[in-house]
Tab-separated table of C-alpha atoms and ligand atoms in Angstrom:
chain	number	residue	atom	x	y	z
A	1	UNK	CA	-28.263	-79.125	-6.906
A	2	UNK	CA	-29.254	-76.291	-9.293
A	3	UNK	CA	-26.818	-73.417	-9.498
A	4	UNK	CA	-28.207	-70.206	-7.988
A	5	UNK	CA	-25.272	-67.959	-8.796
A	6	UNK	CA	-25.770	-64.768	-10.753
A	7	UNK	CA	-24.051	-61.475	-11.545
A	8	UNK	CA	-25.428	-58.119	-10.377
A	9	UNK	CA	-23.792	-54.794	-11.263
A	10	UNK	CA	-20.871	-56.796	-12.612
A	11	UNK	CA	-20.339	-58.431	-9.205
A	12	UNK	CA	-20.642	-62.245	-8.900
A	13	UNK	CA	-23.260	-63.319	-6.323
A	14	UNK	CA	-23.733	-66.843	-5.043
A	15	UNK	CA	-27.520	-66.406	-4.929
A	16	UNK	CA	-30.087	-63.942	-6.319
A	17	UNK	CA	-31.450	-63.051	-2.851
A	18	UNK	CA	-30.126	-59.674	-1.742
A	19	UNK	CA	-30.923	-58.212	1.671
A	20	UNK	CA	-32.499	-54.797	0.964
A	21	UNK	CA	-31.349	-51.622	2.706
A	22	UNK	CA	-32.887	-51.847	6.178
A	23	UNK	CA	-32.255	-52.135	9.899
A	24	UNK	CA	-30.915	-55.653	9.272
A	25	UNK	CA	-27.602	-54.020	8.393
A	26	UNK	CA	-27.460	-52.218	11.750
A	27	UNK	CA	-25.903	-55.205	13.532
A	28	UNK	CA	-22.870	-57.070	12.263
A	29	UNK	CA	-24.116	-60.391	13.649
A	30	UNK	CA	-27.320	-60.040	11.579
A	31	UNK	CA	-25.291	-59.353	8.446
A	32	UNK	CA	-23.189	-62.441	9.166
A	33	UNK	CA	-26.377	-64.436	9.761
A	34	UNK	CA	-27.690	-63.313	6.352
A	35	UNK	CA	-24.467	-64.467	4.717
A	36	UNK	CA	-24.651	-67.867	6.444
A	37	UNK	CA	-28.296	-68.248	5.373
A	38	UNK	CA	-27.247	-67.815	1.732
A	39	UNK	CA	-27.769	-64.126	0.911
A	40	UNK	CA	-26.074	-63.208	-2.345
A	41	UNK	CA	-25.340	-59.674	-1.125
A	42	UNK	CA	-26.564	-57.027	1.293
A	43	UNK	CA	-27.382	-53.348	0.932
A	44	UNK	CA	-26.498	-51.270	3.995
A	45	UNK	CA	-29.177	-48.866	5.237
A	46	UNK	CA	-28.966	-45.465	3.566
A	47	UNK	CA	-26.748	-42.621	4.492
A	48	UNK	CA	-29.355	-39.842	4.686
A	49	UNK	CA	-28.067	-36.316	4.177
A	50	UNK	CA	-30.997	-34.958	6.237
A	51	UNK	CA	-30.011	-37.175	9.175
A	52	UNK	CA	-26.519	-35.709	9.104
A	53	UNK	CA	-27.940	-32.188	8.942
A	54	UNK	CA	-30.364	-32.930	11.788
A	55	UNK	CA	-27.641	-34.390	14.020
A	56	UNK	CA	-25.499	-31.409	13.244
A	57	UNK	CA	-28.335	-28.968	14.061
A	58	UNK	CA	-29.046	-30.770	17.338
A	59	UNK	CA	-25.405	-30.518	18.293
A	60	UNK	CA	-25.400	-26.816	17.441
A	61	UNK	CA	-28.554	-26.281	19.547
A	62	UNK	CA	-27.020	-28.201	22.439
A	63	UNK	CA	-23.873	-26.110	22.300
A	64	UNK	CA	-25.882	-22.898	21.994
A	65	UNK	CA	-28.105	-23.887	24.973
A	66	UNK	CA	-24.985	-24.589	27.045
A	67	UNK	CA	-23.399	-21.278	26.203
A	68	UNK	CA	-26.601	-19.430	27.188
A	69	UNK	CA	-26.492	-20.968	30.676
A	70	UNK	CA	-22.964	-19.803	31.495
A	71	UNK	CA	-21.297	-16.809	30.081
A	72	UNK	CA	-17.956	-18.605	30.096
A	73	UNK	CA	-19.457	-21.809	28.814
A	74	UNK	CA	-18.170	-21.436	25.293
A	75	UNK	CA	-14.676	-21.737	26.684
A	76	UNK	CA	-15.651	-24.924	28.630
A	77	UNK	CA	-16.563	-26.708	25.451
A	78	UNK	CA	-13.681	-27.979	23.431
A	79	UNK	CA	-14.161	-27.300	19.751
A	80	UNK	CA	-16.697	-30.002	18.936
A	81	UNK	CA	-17.608	-30.565	15.363
A	82	UNK	CA	-20.346	-32.865	14.247
A	83	UNK	CA	-18.929	-36.097	12.874
A	84	UNK	CA	-21.024	-35.715	9.722
A	85	UNK	CA	-21.077	-38.929	7.803
A	86	UNK	CA	-18.077	-40.344	9.713
A	87	UNK	CA	-20.050	-42.661	11.967
A	88	UNK	CA	-21.965	-44.149	9.068
A	89	UNK	CA	-18.811	-44.560	6.993
A	90	UNK	CA	-17.064	-46.359	9.831
A	91	UNK	CA	-20.067	-48.626	10.107
A	92	UNK	CA	-20.034	-49.415	6.386
A	93	UNK	CA	-16.329	-50.192	6.536
A	94	UNK	CA	-16.766	-52.443	9.570
A	95	UNK	CA	-19.613	-54.331	7.893
A	96	UNK	CA	-17.633	-54.691	4.659
A	97	UNK	CA	-14.819	-56.336	6.593
A	98	UNK	CA	-17.078	-58.653	8.604
A	99	UNK	CA	-18.344	-60.733	5.670
A	100	UNK	CA	-17.103	-61.957	2.318
A	101	UNK	CA	-20.370	-61.557	0.364
A	102	UNK	CA	-20.684	-58.377	-1.728
A	103	UNK	CA	-21.866	-55.310	0.186
A	104	UNK	CA	-23.545	-52.308	-1.405
A	105	UNK	CA	-23.837	-48.908	0.235
A	106	UNK	CA	-26.959	-46.797	-0.121
A	107	UNK	CA	-27.161	-43.055	-0.292
A	108	UNK	CA	-29.984	-40.512	-0.097
A	109	UNK	CA	-28.918	-36.906	-0.473
A	110	UNK	CA	-30.875	-33.719	-1.037
A	111	UNK	CA	-28.446	-31.138	-2.363
A	112	UNK	CA	-26.733	-31.850	-5.709
A	113	UNK	CA	-23.156	-31.527	-4.384
A	114	UNK	CA	-23.839	-33.794	-1.419
A	115	UNK	CA	-24.647	-36.776	-3.625
A	116	UNK	CA	-21.135	-36.730	-5.068
A	117	UNK	CA	-19.389	-35.906	-1.775
A	118	UNK	CA	-21.017	-38.807	0.062
A	119	UNK	CA	-20.705	-41.176	-2.902
A	120	UNK	CA	-16.945	-40.570	-2.919
A	121	UNK	CA	-16.736	-41.146	0.845
A	122	UNK	CA	-18.765	-44.356	0.603
A	123	UNK	CA	-16.611	-45.609	-2.279
A	124	UNK	CA	-13.536	-45.393	-0.024
A	125	UNK	CA	-15.060	-47.892	2.444
A	126	UNK	CA	-14.405	-50.785	0.049
A	127	UNK	CA	-18.045	-51.534	-0.846
A	128	UNK	CA	-18.780	-53.323	-4.104
A	129	UNK	CA	-21.258	-50.781	-5.444
A	130	UNK	CA	-23.602	-47.937	-4.624
A	131	UNK	CA	-27.374	-47.830	-4.486
A	132	UNK	CA	-28.749	-44.368	-5.048
A	133	UNK	CA	-31.975	-44.099	-3.071
A	134	UNK	CA	-34.175	-41.518	-4.753
A	135	UNK	CA	-36.790	-41.357	-2.023
A	136	UNK	CA	-38.374	-37.959	-2.353
A	137	UNK	CA	-41.895	-36.599	-2.665
A	138	UNK	CA	-41.777	-33.638	-5.039
A	139	UNK	CA	-44.392	-31.144	-3.869
A	140	UNK	CA	-43.204	-27.985	-5.622
A	141	UNK	CA	-46.022	-27.079	-8.030
A	142	UNK	CA	-43.639	-24.960	-10.039
A	143	UNK	CA	-41.345	-27.839	-10.889
A	144	UNK	CA	-42.159	-30.000	-13.893
A	145	UNK	CA	-41.606	-33.725	-14.171
A	146	UNK	CA	-38.896	-33.172	-16.761
A	147	UNK	CA	-37.058	-30.743	-14.411
A	148	UNK	CA	-37.081	-33.418	-11.711
A	149	UNK	CA	-35.915	-36.118	-14.106
A	150	UNK	CA	-33.144	-33.909	-15.494
A	151	UNK	CA	-31.834	-33.335	-11.965
A	152	UNK	CA	-31.847	-37.076	-11.405
A	153	UNK	CA	-29.762	-37.783	-14.516
A	154	UNK	CA	-27.309	-35.076	-13.486
A	155	UNK	CA	-26.905	-36.732	-10.081
A	156	UNK	CA	-26.113	-40.103	-11.679
A	157	UNK	CA	-23.777	-38.588	-14.235
A	158	UNK	CA	-21.864	-36.599	-11.626
A	159	UNK	CA	-21.504	-39.619	-9.343
A	160	UNK	CA	-20.280	-41.748	-12.239
A	161	UNK	CA	-17.777	-39.042	-13.221
A	162	UNK	CA	-16.171	-39.185	-9.756
A	163	UNK	CA	-16.683	-42.735	-8.534
A	164	UNK	CA	-15.517	-45.906	-10.261
A	165	UNK	CA	-18.097	-48.150	-8.557
A	166	UNK	CA	-21.179	-49.512	-10.313
A	167	UNK	CA	-24.360	-47.632	-9.431
A	168	UNK	CA	-27.892	-48.937	-8.972
A	169	UNK	CA	-30.809	-46.503	-8.833
A	170	UNK	CA	-33.697	-47.256	-6.485
A	171	UNK	CA	-36.575	-45.716	-8.361
A	172	UNK	CA	-40.042	-44.490	-7.627
A	173	UNK	CA	-42.818	-46.210	-9.607
A	174	UNK	CA	-44.593	-42.857	-9.985
A	175	UNK	CA	-42.947	-41.435	-13.100
A	176	UNK	CA	-45.183	-40.660	-16.058
A	177	UNK	CA	-42.940	-42.950	-18.095
A	178	UNK	CA	-40.776	-45.228	-15.935
A	179	UNK	CA	-39.579	-46.962	-19.134
A	180	UNK	CA	-38.173	-43.703	-20.507
A	181	UNK	CA	-36.577	-42.790	-17.157
A	182	UNK	CA	-34.888	-46.192	-17.097
A	183	UNK	CA	-33.611	-45.750	-20.665
A	184	UNK	CA	-32.179	-42.346	-19.720
A	185	UNK	CA	-30.565	-43.776	-16.586
A	186	UNK	CA	-28.863	-46.372	-18.755
A	187	UNK	CA	-27.504	-43.607	-20.990
A	188	UNK	CA	-26.268	-41.643	-17.985
A	189	UNK	CA	-24.196	-44.499	-16.590
A	190	UNK	CA	-26.386	-46.463	-14.147
A	191	UNK	CA	-25.772	-50.215	-13.989
A	192	UNK	CA	-29.033	-51.372	-12.416
A	193	UNK	CA	-32.459	-50.218	-11.312
A	194	UNK	CA	-34.202	-51.299	-8.153
A	195	UNK	CA	-37.922	-51.697	-8.837
A	196	UNK	CA	-39.136	-49.951	-6.694
A	197	UNK	CA	-38.727	-47.721	-3.700
A	198	UNK	CA	-41.580	-48.331	-1.262
A	199	UNK	CA	-43.127	-45.036	-0.250
A	200	UNK	CA	-44.311	-44.952	3.338
A	201	UNK	CA	-47.587	-43.067	3.375
A	202	UNK	CA	-48.815	-41.342	6.526
A	203	UNK	CA	-52.271	-42.326	7.800
A	204	UNK	CA	-54.838	-40.186	9.632
A	205	UNK	CA	-56.421	-41.181	12.939
A	206	UNK	CA	-60.061	-39.907	12.987
A	207	UNK	CA	-60.250	-40.307	16.809
A	208	UNK	CA	-57.368	-37.985	17.550
A	209	UNK	CA	-57.610	-36.088	14.254
A	210	UNK	CA	-53.875	-36.395	13.844
A	211	UNK	CA	-51.379	-37.842	11.434
A	212	UNK	CA	-50.098	-41.332	12.110
A	213	UNK	CA	-46.664	-42.187	10.827
A	214	UNK	CA	-45.889	-45.799	11.468
A	215	UNK	CA	-43.624	-48.306	9.827
A	216	UNK	CA	-45.809	-50.877	8.114
A	217	UNK	CA	-44.050	-53.818	6.522
A	218	UNK	CA	-44.917	-54.779	2.953
A	219	UNK	CA	-47.329	-57.509	1.908
A	220	UNK	CA	-47.043	-59.913	-1.068
A	221	UNK	CA	-49.796	-58.098	-3.036
A	222	UNK	CA	-47.346	-55.214	-3.447
A	223	UNK	CA	-45.176	-57.414	-5.650
A	224	UNK	CA	-47.500	-56.921	-8.642
A	225	UNK	CA	-46.157	-53.493	-9.623
A	226	UNK	CA	-42.438	-54.417	-9.678
A	227	UNK	CA	-43.324	-57.762	-11.251
A	228	UNK	CA	-45.081	-56.092	-14.158
A	229	UNK	CA	-42.229	-53.631	-14.707
A	230	UNK	CA	-39.546	-56.302	-14.586
A	231	UNK	CA	-41.550	-58.252	-17.171
A	232	UNK	CA	-41.928	-55.171	-19.372
A	233	UNK	CA	-38.273	-54.189	-19.139
A	234	UNK	CA	-36.579	-57.576	-19.474
A	235	UNK	CA	-34.602	-57.745	-22.714
A	236	UNK	CA	-35.266	-54.067	-23.468
A	237	UNK	CA	-32.565	-52.531	-21.275
A	238	UNK	CA	-28.974	-53.401	-20.516
A	239	UNK	CA	-29.545	-52.477	-16.866
A	240	UNK	CA	-29.747	-55.216	-14.260
A	241	UNK	CA	-33.184	-55.417	-12.690
A	242	UNK	CA	-33.514	-55.780	-8.916
A	243	UNK	CA	-37.110	-56.584	-8.002
A	244	UNK	CA	-37.976	-55.178	-4.593
A	245	UNK	CA	-41.169	-54.740	-2.558
A	246	UNK	CA	-43.491	-57.564	-1.676
A	247	UNK	CA	-41.165	-60.557	-2.153
A	248	UNK	CA	-42.049	-62.662	0.885
A	249	UNK	CA	-41.438	-66.288	-0.135
A	250	UNK	CA	-39.274	-68.413	-2.405
A	251	UNK	CA	-42.285	-68.600	-4.739
A	252	UNK	CA	-42.448	-64.792	-4.911
A	253	UNK	CA	-38.748	-64.737	-5.792
A	254	UNK	CA	-39.384	-67.304	-8.558
A	255	UNK	CA	-42.122	-65.053	-9.974
A	256	UNK	CA	-39.686	-62.131	-10.040
A	257	UNK	CA	-37.027	-64.230	-11.802
A	258	UNK	CA	-39.592	-65.485	-14.334
A	259	UNK	CA	-40.497	-61.853	-15.013
A	260	UNK	CA	-36.823	-61.081	-15.666
A	261	UNK	CA	-35.261	-60.012	-12.364
A	262	UNK	CA	-31.488	-60.237	-12.122
A	263	UNK	CA	-31.799	-60.279	-8.326
A	264	UNK	CA	-34.537	-59.998	-5.740
A	265	UNK	CA	-34.246	-57.717	-2.718
A	266	UNK	CA	-35.951	-58.595	0.553
A	267	UNK	CA	-36.476	-56.824	3.864
A	268	UNK	CA	-39.992	-57.216	5.343
A	269	UNK	CA	-40.078	-61.006	5.131
A	270	UNK	CA	-36.782	-61.250	7.023
A	271	UNK	CA	-38.011	-58.852	9.705
A	272	UNK	CA	-41.172	-60.972	10.045
A	273	UNK	CA	-39.750	-64.488	9.703
A	274	UNK	CA	-36.166	-64.037	10.858
A	275	UNK	CA	-32.993	-63.803	8.813
A	276	UNK	CA	-32.441	-67.619	8.559
A	277	UNK	CA	-35.686	-67.688	6.529
A	278	UNK	CA	-33.455	-66.773	3.571
A	279	UNK	CA	-32.289	-70.395	3.469
A	280	UNK	CA	-35.899	-71.639	3.288
A	281	UNK	CA	-36.544	-69.274	0.377
A	282	UNK	CA	-33.422	-70.510	-1.409
A	283	UNK	CA	-34.362	-74.142	-0.831
A	284	UNK	CA	-37.840	-73.503	-2.262
A	285	UNK	CA	-36.267	-71.955	-5.375
A	286	UNK	CA	-33.879	-74.907	-5.758
A	287	UNK	CA	-36.644	-77.492	-5.302
A	288	UNK	CA	-38.812	-75.734	-7.873
A	289	UNK	CA	-35.865	-75.649	-10.312
A	290	UNK	CA	-35.126	-79.330	-9.649
A	291	UNK	CA	-38.731	-80.324	-10.398
A	292	UNK	CA	-38.494	-78.590	-13.780
A	293	UNK	CA	-34.958	-79.646	-14.624
A	294	UNK	CA	-33.556	-76.101	-14.548
A	295	UNK	CA	-29.828	-76.116	-13.872
A	296	UNK	CA	-29.257	-72.378	-13.613
A	297	UNK	CA	-31.235	-69.141	-13.213
A	298	UNK	CA	-30.626	-68.287	-16.872
A	299	UNK	CA	-32.659	-71.365	-17.849
A	300	UNK	CA	-35.856	-69.594	-16.802
A	301	UNK	CA	-35.061	-65.931	-16.150
A	302	UNK	CA	-37.429	-63.728	-18.150
A	303	UNK	CA	-39.477	-66.710	-19.390
A	304	UNK	CA	-42.686	-64.870	-18.466
A	305	UNK	CA	-41.519	-61.424	-19.546
A	306	UNK	CA	-43.323	-59.464	-22.203
A	307	UNK	CA	-40.559	-60.410	-24.625
A	308	UNK	CA	-41.170	-64.146	-24.233
A	309	UNK	CA	-44.799	-64.315	-23.300
A	310	UNK	CA	-47.466	-65.542	-25.800
A	311	UNK	CA	-49.539	-62.390	-25.381
A	312	UNK	CA	-47.250	-59.338	-25.536
A	313	UNK	CA	-50.156	-57.011	-24.692
A	314	UNK	CA	-50.905	-58.822	-21.432
A	315	UNK	CA	-48.470	-56.693	-19.419
A	316	UNK	CA	-49.573	-53.409	-20.922
A	317	UNK	CA	-53.287	-53.056	-20.401
A	318	UNK	CA	-53.156	-56.339	-18.473
A	319	UNK	CA	-56.502	-57.473	-19.821
A	320	UNK	CA	-57.882	-54.354	-18.165
A	321	UNK	CA	-61.212	-54.112	-19.943
A	322	UNK	CA	-61.848	-57.870	-19.910
A	323	UNK	CA	-61.171	-58.114	-16.165
A	324	UNK	CA	-63.319	-55.116	-15.299
A	325	UNK	CA	-66.195	-56.504	-17.308
A	326	UNK	CA	-65.876	-59.942	-15.698
A	327	UNK	CA	-67.054	-58.807	-12.239
A	328	UNK	CA	-70.845	-58.681	-11.821
B	1	FMN	C1	-37.012	-51.140	8.886
B	1	FMN	C2	-36.731	-50.741	7.456
B	1	FMN	C3	-35.703	-49.841	7.182
B	1	FMN	C4	-35.467	-49.457	5.875
B	1	FMN	N1	-34.421	-48.599	5.604
B	1	FMN	C5	-34.144	-48.263	4.303
B	1	FMN	C6	-33.043	-47.434	3.981
B	1	FMN	O1	-32.277	-46.987	4.831
B	1	FMN	N2	-32.838	-47.146	2.665
B	1	FMN	C7	-33.637	-47.626	1.661
B	1	FMN	O2	-33.382	-47.350	0.471
B	1	FMN	N3	-34.677	-48.432	1.949
B	1	FMN	C8	-34.952	-48.752	3.224
B	1	FMN	N4	-36.002	-49.582	3.509
B	1	FMN	C9	-36.830	-50.080	2.393
B	1	FMN	C10	-36.364	-51.471	1.949
B	1	FMN	O3	-35.038	-51.430	1.465
B	1	FMN	C11	-37.280	-52.021	0.842
B	1	FMN	O4	-37.184	-51.187	-0.294
B	1	FMN	C12	-38.744	-52.081	1.251
B	1	FMN	O5	-38.893	-52.529	2.580
B	1	FMN	C13	-39.500	-53.017	0.307
B	1	FMN	O6	-39.011	-54.333	0.376
B	1	FMN	P1	-39.779	-55.474	1.201
B	1	FMN	O7	-41.119	-55.625	0.600
B	1	FMN	O8	-38.937	-56.704	1.057
B	1	FMN	O9	-39.823	-54.989	2.611
B	1	FMN	C14	-36.256	-49.981	4.810
B	1	FMN	C15	-37.282	-50.900	5.114
B	1	FMN	C16	-37.518	-51.285	6.394
B	1	FMN	C17	-38.616	-52.280	6.653
């Protein structure tokens, strides 16, 4: 049997399939199921600073509403303080203990200090590494791209200064120069990049003339963007590359590995096909490797990257002009 083991963020993994941050991590039995089906690791859903603030505000409102109803009410209520990140941290710790595969925590903060505070708290749960989820939609017209990028590097640097764990950065594909951002992240202490965060875009319903925010799972066509970037980056950065978004089958995972992925993260396909589908994906990878005589992932990782491909320009303009002219 071909060997599927790999190393991600310095942590040995028995397979390159990593369960992406998602609701799959909300139940311990699902995490255990992922481990039994052959997952190499799992990322726990993010600790969102806004969620903590919202819960805290709701608690404050509830207490305030109660105290309006009865003049003495404030004395009825014992001093309740919002648990903050406590509940999430307990969950991370419980999950960490329930399985032996590596577990990564994910964090999405808004204020600069909060990133470090929560990173330190998450590090104490015993997780193997941190994924910094940079999901944000910058809308401030007064803020330049370089201001936003500078703030990002400061976040990574300050986390690395306080936390000994390896850090992966889940990036947006929408930087003017993702390659430069990735180079800077490397210099500021990141260990891996997750290509890419999947931005959920609101839709508009013309019948009701309202916004529609619904959770739509990914489709395999979305793999093209991370695939191209993994292929462009392979061999040009020391960072591990986690390809994420649009990996739905074992064949998709093979494509990502050929492009240069260190690991492949999956969520939508497991929500659609069930968590045991991981084992089918792994079997498809092994069968494909067997057919070609590959003994380990390193035998073919990055084989179709820009570095190793016959036409190094293919990934850049991707035959843009030729393809456009070919449709009549
Ligand atoms: C139900 C659900 C919950 C998710 N929660 C998180 C989260 O908490 N943090 C995060 O960084 N990504 C989250 N994601 C995004 C996934 O980690 C992943 O980046 C995205 O779904 C693309 O991968 P896929 O094509 O395999 O689904 C979530 C996705 C889904 C479907």
